[in-house]
Short mmCIF file of C-alpha atoms in Angstrom, two decimals:
data_model
loop_
_atom_site.label_atom_id
_atom_site.label_comp_id
_atom_site.label_asym_id
_atom_site.label_seq_id
_atom_site.Cartn_x
_atom_site.Cartn_y
_atom_site.Cartn_z
CA UNK B 29 88.42 128.66 101.76
CA UNK B 30 88.19 126.32 104.75
CA UNK B 31 85.98 123.92 105.38
CA UNK B 32 83.97 125.56 107.84
CA UNK B 33 83.68 128.31 104.93
CA UNK B 34 82.98 126.71 102.63
CA UNK B 35 80.39 124.54 104.81
CA UNK B 36 78.76 128.68 105.63
CA UNK B 37 77.82 128.98 101.93
CA UNK B 38 77.14 125.62 100.94
CA UNK B 39 75.16 124.35 103.18
CA UNK B 40 75.34 120.29 102.82
CA UNK B 41 72.54 118.06 102.62
CA UNK B 42 71.51 116.18 105.36
CA UNK B 43 73.35 112.79 105.53
CA UNK B 44 76.60 114.42 103.37
CA UNK B 45 79.68 112.18 103.86
CA UNK B 46 82.51 114.03 103.84
CA UNK B 47 86.59 112.31 102.92
CA UNK B 48 88.79 114.24 104.57
CA UNK B 49 92.52 113.94 104.86
CA UNK B 50 94.73 112.35 107.24
CA UNK B 51 95.68 113.43 109.98
CA UNK B 52 92.17 112.33 111.10
CA UNK B 53 89.92 115.39 112.72
CA UNK B 54 90.50 116.26 116.08
CA UNK B 55 87.70 115.49 118.16
CA UNK B 56 86.93 119.84 118.60
CA UNK B 57 87.12 119.81 115.55
CA UNK B 58 84.64 117.48 114.98
CA UNK B 59 82.36 119.66 117.75
CA UNK B 60 82.68 122.62 115.15
CA UNK B 61 81.11 120.60 111.71
CA UNK B 62 79.01 119.13 114.72
CA UNK B 63 77.30 122.57 115.57
CA UNK B 64 77.11 123.26 111.35
CA UNK B 65 75.11 120.52 110.89
CA UNK B 66 74.98 117.07 113.35
CA UNK B 67 73.91 114.48 110.06
CA UNK B 68 76.89 115.26 108.59
CA UNK B 69 79.55 111.97 108.97
CA UNK B 70 83.51 112.70 108.48
CA UNK B 71 86.05 110.25 107.92
CA UNK B 72 88.96 109.95 107.09
CA UNK B 73 90.97 107.44 104.55
CA UNK B 74 93.73 105.99 107.65
CA UNK B 75 90.08 104.97 109.36
CA UNK B 76 89.85 101.32 107.79
CA UNK B 77 86.36 99.48 108.96
CA UNK B 78 84.73 102.50 111.21
CA UNK B 79 83.75 105.86 110.22
CA UNK B 80 83.62 109.67 112.62
CA UNK B 81 80.74 110.99 113.10
CA UNK B 82 80.08 114.25 114.06
CA UNK B 83 77.89 113.18 116.88
CA UNK B 84 80.59 111.50 118.99
CA UNK B 85 79.65 107.37 118.38
CA UNK B 86 81.49 105.14 120.41
CA UNK B 87 84.92 105.33 119.21
CA UNK B 88 86.33 101.58 117.49
CA UNK B 89 89.02 101.23 120.16
CA UNK B 90 87.56 103.15 123.38
CA UNK B 91 88.62 101.63 125.96
CA UNK B 92 91.40 99.73 124.96
CA UNK B 93 95.18 100.35 126.18
CA UNK B 94 97.97 100.24 123.13
CA UNK B 95 101.47 100.05 124.90
CA UNK B 96 103.71 100.79 121.88
CA UNK B 97 108.15 99.92 122.93
CA UNK B 98 110.30 101.80 120.91
CA UNK B 99 114.09 103.70 122.62
CA UNK B 100 116.82 104.98 119.94
CA UNK B 101 117.72 101.88 117.05
CA UNK B 102 122.05 101.23 116.23
CA UNK B 103 120.15 100.80 112.97
CA UNK B 104 119.19 104.39 111.81
CA UNK B 105 121.36 105.58 110.42
CA UNK B 106 122.31 103.14 107.85
CA UNK B 107 119.31 102.48 106.67
CA UNK B 108 119.03 105.83 106.02
CA UNK B 109 116.39 106.89 109.26
CA UNK B 110 116.78 109.36 112.55
CA UNK B 111 115.84 110.13 115.25
CA UNK B 112 113.38 112.68 113.54
CA UNK B 113 111.70 109.25 111.57
CA UNK B 114 111.82 107.26 114.89
CA UNK B 115 109.76 110.36 116.83
CA UNK B 116 107.72 110.88 113.40
CA UNK B 117 106.67 107.79 113.57
CA UNK B 118 106.14 107.21 116.98
CA UNK B 119 103.70 110.17 117.37
CA UNK B 120 102.02 109.44 113.63
CA UNK B 121 101.45 106.32 115.46
CA UNK B 122 99.88 107.89 119.10
CA UNK B 123 97.38 110.02 117.06
CA UNK B 124 95.00 107.37 115.17
CA UNK B 125 95.52 105.55 117.96
CA UNK B 126 94.28 108.71 120.23
CA UNK B 127 91.70 109.35 117.61
CA UNK B 128 90.16 105.80 117.55
CA UNK B 129 89.90 106.01 121.26
CA UNK B 130 92.54 104.28 122.31
CA UNK B 131 94.67 104.99 125.44
CA UNK B 132 98.83 104.54 124.56
CA UNK B 133 100.68 103.24 127.82
CA UNK B 134 104.61 103.53 128.59
CA UNK B 135 107.00 101.53 129.95
CA UNK B 136 109.59 103.74 130.96
CA UNK B 137 110.30 107.87 132.53
CA UNK B 138 108.40 109.72 130.42
CA UNK B 139 110.28 112.78 130.38
CA UNK B 140 108.98 116.29 129.16
CA UNK B 141 110.57 116.95 126.54
CA UNK B 142 108.82 117.97 122.69
CA UNK B 143 108.12 114.72 122.22
CA UNK B 144 105.96 113.74 125.63
CA UNK B 145 104.58 117.76 125.34
CA UNK B 146 103.17 117.00 121.63
CA UNK B 147 101.90 113.54 122.31
CA UNK B 148 99.95 115.88 125.25
CA UNK B 149 98.11 118.18 123.11
CA UNK B 150 97.30 115.24 121.01
CA UNK B 151 95.41 113.88 124.19
CA UNK B 152 93.87 117.26 123.99
CA UNK B 153 92.52 117.09 120.86
CA UNK B 154 91.67 114.00 121.52
CA UNK B 155 89.68 112.86 124.96
CA UNK B 156 86.55 114.47 124.44
CA UNK B 157 84.30 114.11 126.57
CA UNK B 158 80.37 114.34 126.81
CA UNK B 159 80.60 115.51 130.32
CA UNK B 160 84.01 117.52 130.36
CA UNK B 161 86.15 115.20 132.21
CA UNK B 162 88.17 113.85 130.00
CA UNK B 163 89.83 110.50 130.64
CA UNK B 164 93.27 110.31 131.20
CA UNK B 165 95.25 109.14 127.69
CA UNK B 166 98.78 108.25 128.60
CA UNK B 167 99.26 105.21 130.83
CA UNK B 168 103.30 105.33 132.07
CA UNK B 169 104.63 102.67 133.84
CA UNK B 170 107.60 103.25 136.25
CA UNK B 171 109.88 100.55 137.78
CA UNK B 172 111.43 100.81 140.35
CA UNK B 173 113.61 102.64 141.35
CA UNK B 174 113.03 105.31 138.60
CA UNK B 175 109.54 106.31 139.68
CA UNK B 176 110.84 107.41 143.03
CA UNK B 177 112.82 110.24 140.82
CA UNK B 178 110.08 111.63 139.08
CA UNK B 179 109.12 114.77 138.87
CA UNK B 180 106.05 115.37 141.00
CA UNK B 181 105.50 119.05 139.81
CA UNK B 182 105.05 117.41 136.02
CA UNK B 183 103.00 115.19 137.66
CA UNK B 184 100.64 117.44 138.17
CA UNK B 185 101.19 119.47 136.15
CA UNK B 186 99.57 116.71 132.82
CA UNK B 187 96.92 114.61 136.56
CA UNK B 188 94.16 114.96 133.74
CA UNK B 189 95.97 113.51 131.08
CA UNK B 190 98.93 111.05 131.56
CA UNK B 191 98.35 108.40 134.62
CA UNK B 192 101.98 106.61 136.35
CA UNK B 193 101.83 103.42 137.56
CA UNK B 194 104.50 102.94 139.71
CA UNK B 195 105.37 98.93 140.00
CA UNK B 196 107.13 98.81 144.04
CA UNK B 197 109.93 96.84 145.05
CA UNK B 198 109.98 92.84 145.20
CA UNK B 199 108.90 91.56 147.87
CA UNK B 200 111.77 89.78 148.23
CA UNK B 201 113.97 91.72 147.72
CA UNK B 202 113.76 93.85 151.11
CA UNK B 203 114.00 90.99 153.28
CA UNK B 204 118.14 89.53 153.37
CA UNK B 205 120.95 89.35 151.20
CA UNK B 206 119.36 92.62 149.21
CA UNK B 207 117.84 94.83 153.04
CA UNK B 208 116.59 96.93 150.72
CA UNK B 209 113.98 99.82 151.42
CA UNK B 210 111.23 100.80 149.32
CA UNK B 211 112.70 104.59 149.21
CA UNK B 212 116.49 104.37 149.19
CA UNK B 213 116.98 105.14 145.70
CA UNK B 214 119.47 102.99 143.88
CA UNK B 215 122.06 102.69 141.26
CA UNK B 216 121.93 99.73 138.58
CA UNK B 217 126.04 99.23 139.23
CA UNK B 218 128.00 95.73 140.86
CA UNK B 219 126.11 92.94 139.37
CA UNK B 220 124.15 92.96 142.81
CA UNK B 221 122.35 96.19 142.29
CA UNK B 222 121.98 95.16 138.93
CA UNK B 223 120.29 91.66 139.46
CA UNK B 224 118.26 93.96 141.49
CA UNK B 225 116.70 96.03 138.50
CA UNK B 226 116.62 93.64 136.31
CA UNK B 227 114.21 92.04 138.09
CA UNK B 228 112.89 95.89 138.70
CA UNK B 229 111.89 96.01 135.47
CA UNK B 230 110.82 92.56 135.13
CA UNK B 231 108.10 93.16 136.95
CA UNK B 232 107.01 96.20 135.40
CA UNK B 233 107.01 94.17 131.96
CA UNK B 234 105.02 92.01 133.69
CA UNK B 235 102.31 94.21 134.84
CA UNK B 236 102.17 96.15 132.35
CA UNK B 237 101.33 93.82 129.83
CA UNK B 238 98.41 92.19 132.03
CA UNK B 239 96.79 95.58 131.60
CA UNK B 240 97.36 96.60 127.47
CA UNK B 241 95.18 95.17 125.18
CA UNK B 242 97.96 95.47 122.11
CA UNK B 243 100.62 96.71 121.43
CA UNK B 244 103.08 97.52 118.72
CA UNK B 245 107.37 97.46 118.77
CA UNK B 246 109.57 99.26 117.24
CA UNK B 247 113.37 100.00 116.67
CA UNK B 248 114.97 99.35 120.09
CA UNK B 249 118.55 98.67 121.65
CA UNK B 250 120.15 94.97 121.50
CA UNK B 251 122.95 96.59 124.18
CA UNK B 252 122.91 99.09 127.24
CA UNK B 253 120.16 97.91 128.82
CA UNK B 254 119.06 96.96 131.89
CA UNK B 255 116.71 94.02 131.75
CA UNK B 256 117.06 90.80 131.56
CA UNK B 257 116.98 90.33 127.87
CA UNK B 258 117.13 93.83 125.82
CA UNK B 259 113.42 95.85 127.01
CA UNK B 260 111.58 95.02 123.61
CA UNK B 261 112.37 91.53 122.97
CA UNK B 262 111.39 90.85 126.39
CA UNK B 263 108.18 93.10 126.35
CA UNK B 264 107.13 91.27 122.90
CA UNK B 265 107.28 88.43 124.89
CA UNK B 266 105.68 88.80 127.74
CA UNK B 267 102.59 90.44 124.80
CA UNK B 268 102.43 87.23 123.29
CA UNK B 269 103.26 85.53 126.70
CA UNK B 270 100.05 86.51 128.11
CA UNK B 271 98.16 86.38 124.24
CA UNK B 272 97.77 90.04 123.21
CA UNK B 273 98.14 90.86 119.49
CA UNK B 274 101.70 92.39 118.61
CA UNK B 275 102.83 93.78 116.25
CA UNK B 276 106.22 94.68 114.68
CA UNK B 277 107.80 97.57 112.85
CA UNK B 278 110.61 96.29 111.55
CA UNK B 279 112.04 99.70 109.59
CA UNK B 280 113.81 101.30 112.01
CA UNK B 281 115.81 98.15 113.16
CA UNK B 282 116.83 97.26 115.91
CA UNK B 283 116.15 95.35 118.57
CA UNK B 284 112.03 94.90 116.92
CA UNK B 285 113.72 93.86 113.47
CA UNK B 286 115.39 91.26 115.20
CA UNK B 287 111.72 90.22 117.28
CA UNK B 288 110.90 90.30 113.42
CA UNK B 289 114.13 87.87 112.61
CA UNK B 290 112.93 86.03 114.59
CA UNK B 291 109.58 85.46 113.66
CA UNK B 292 110.21 84.14 110.65
CA UNK B 293 112.10 81.28 112.68
CA UNK B 294 115.58 82.43 111.88
CA UNK B 295 117.88 83.17 114.79
CA UNK B 296 119.64 86.81 115.47
CA UNK B 297 122.54 87.41 116.87
CA UNK B 298 120.93 89.82 118.98
CA UNK B 299 118.38 87.77 120.86
CA UNK B 300 121.43 85.07 121.78
CA UNK B 301 123.51 84.49 124.61
CA UNK B 302 126.19 84.43 122.71
CA UNK B 303 126.11 87.63 121.17
CA UNK B 304 125.08 88.91 123.85
CA UNK B 305 128.02 87.95 126.42
CA UNK B 306 129.95 89.27 123.70
CA UNK B 307 128.81 92.64 124.29
CA UNK B 308 129.17 93.18 128.21
CA UNK B 309 131.44 91.68 130.22
CA UNK B 310 129.01 93.02 133.03
CA UNK B 311 126.17 91.63 131.72
CA UNK B 312 127.01 88.85 131.94
CA UNK B 313 128.48 88.41 135.65
CA UNK B 314 124.89 89.72 136.22
CA UNK B 315 122.65 87.16 134.39
CA UNK B 316 125.73 84.20 135.54
CA UNK B 317 125.07 85.71 139.26
CA UNK B 318 120.60 86.28 138.40
CA UNK B 319 120.98 82.50 136.93
CA UNK B 320 122.67 81.57 141.07
CA UNK B 321 120.00 82.80 142.83
CA UNK B 322 117.92 81.20 140.69
CA UNK B 323 119.10 77.80 141.38
CA UNK B 324 118.67 79.27 145.38
CA UNK B 325 115.18 79.85 145.03
CA UNK B 326 114.98 82.98 144.00
CA UNK B 327 110.65 83.06 142.67
CA UNK B 328 112.37 83.68 138.97
CA UNK B 329 113.18 80.77 135.95
CA UNK B 330 117.00 81.78 134.47
CA UNK B 331 117.03 83.93 132.02
CA UNK B 332 117.26 81.85 128.90
CA UNK B 333 117.91 82.41 125.42
CA UNK B 334 116.76 79.90 123.13
CA UNK B 335 113.55 79.93 124.98
CA UNK B 336 113.09 83.58 124.37
CA UNK B 337 113.92 82.68 121.18
CA UNK B 338 111.58 79.32 121.18
CA UNK B 339 108.23 81.00 122.09
CA UNK B 340 109.01 83.94 118.60
CA UNK B 341 109.73 80.59 116.50
CA UNK B 342 106.40 79.41 117.87
CA UNK B 343 104.29 82.22 117.43
CA UNK B 344 105.42 82.81 113.71
CA UNK B 345 103.49 86.05 111.54
CA UNK B 346 100.49 83.86 111.45
CA UNK B 347 99.99 83.62 115.41
CA UNK B 348 100.45 87.46 117.02
CA UNK B 349 97.30 89.59 115.76
CA UNK B 350 94.27 89.44 113.44
CA UNK B 351 96.92 90.05 110.87
CA UNK B 352 97.35 87.67 107.49
CA UNK B 353 101.04 86.57 107.35
CA UNK B 354 100.90 89.04 104.71
CA UNK B 355 100.05 91.58 106.19
CA UNK B 356 102.59 90.91 109.48
CA UNK B 357 105.30 91.00 107.55
CA UNK B 358 104.18 93.56 105.69
CA UNK B 359 103.64 95.69 108.23
CA UNK B 360 107.24 94.43 109.18
CA UNK B 361 108.90 95.29 105.77
CA UNK B 362 106.94 98.49 104.81
CA UNK B 363 109.59 101.75 105.08
CA UNK B 364 105.82 103.35 104.42
CA UNK B 365 104.67 105.38 107.61
CA UNK B 366 100.80 105.90 105.96
CA UNK B 367 100.49 101.61 104.89
CA UNK B 368 102.33 100.59 109.11
CA UNK B 369 99.07 103.12 110.19
CA UNK B 370 96.41 101.11 108.23
CA UNK B 371 97.89 98.03 108.73
CA UNK B 372 98.49 98.66 112.25
CA UNK B 373 94.89 100.45 112.66
CA UNK B 374 93.48 96.87 110.62
CA UNK B 375 94.80 94.64 112.61
CA UNK B 376 94.06 96.16 116.02
CA UNK B 377 90.36 96.98 115.10
CA UNK B 378 89.54 93.32 113.26
#
């Protein structure tokens, strides 16, 4: 017997509280319960502060935009995980954020693969509006020139769910010695082109850090990236610089694990100049060019790994969000997805 049949045969009393197992009820399911009895309230275990009532009160994270930073981790296999586990964690965290009323922000290309489609379907399920005008719940921040190759047909198909935030080419890059045009795609080849990509990725990440209300990081590459630092490390640092809450999941290793180690006061090799220069001579050459441009008056600071580590060392796990230090350490260390979701939800609702 399903829940609806049970209600039809056993009408509950007014103000009945239903404890429903995770995942959270979708808005269409809540609408169905509401049609049976508008005074029923339902909650799920992962909502530690606020329950969901069937008459659609304001959800605890309504109006909040939560950034999620994720990419493949080089440590998955040795930690006993796979890409499936990383994607499942991302989907379940996203599901609970959407159910609590939040919007989700990503930096980078959301390709029309299985994950993206699942995310869009979740947006439809958890995006009830009384006027039947759903809000865009996915903000996809794209740096120049990545947004030049965005799939226009895909954008049109999902315009009600996804908002493309295209960050323009920095003005000084349009001038000499680069003279780059807005509509001309630039491949990340050679130190000059790689310099432009670094500048554009930082511009995107800076804009995203201003617009989000909090950020969650997990996984992440520490080599073969195109920004000034490993992407998740730069996004985590910009989150703290903008005084936004940061939630660090270290279970899947990668860059997020390195950020967590730095927050604990360590100096992980992946976040040092020595470690990165040894990985890629091309990167080292680009950084030298980047820092020379800074000394010549370009509007950016030099790439400085010591300064990056200092940001994390000084913040520590006691100062990155509203969770207690012990809770942030637990979030960083846990491999339990339910515990991750509980602690993130608690920290965001505090």
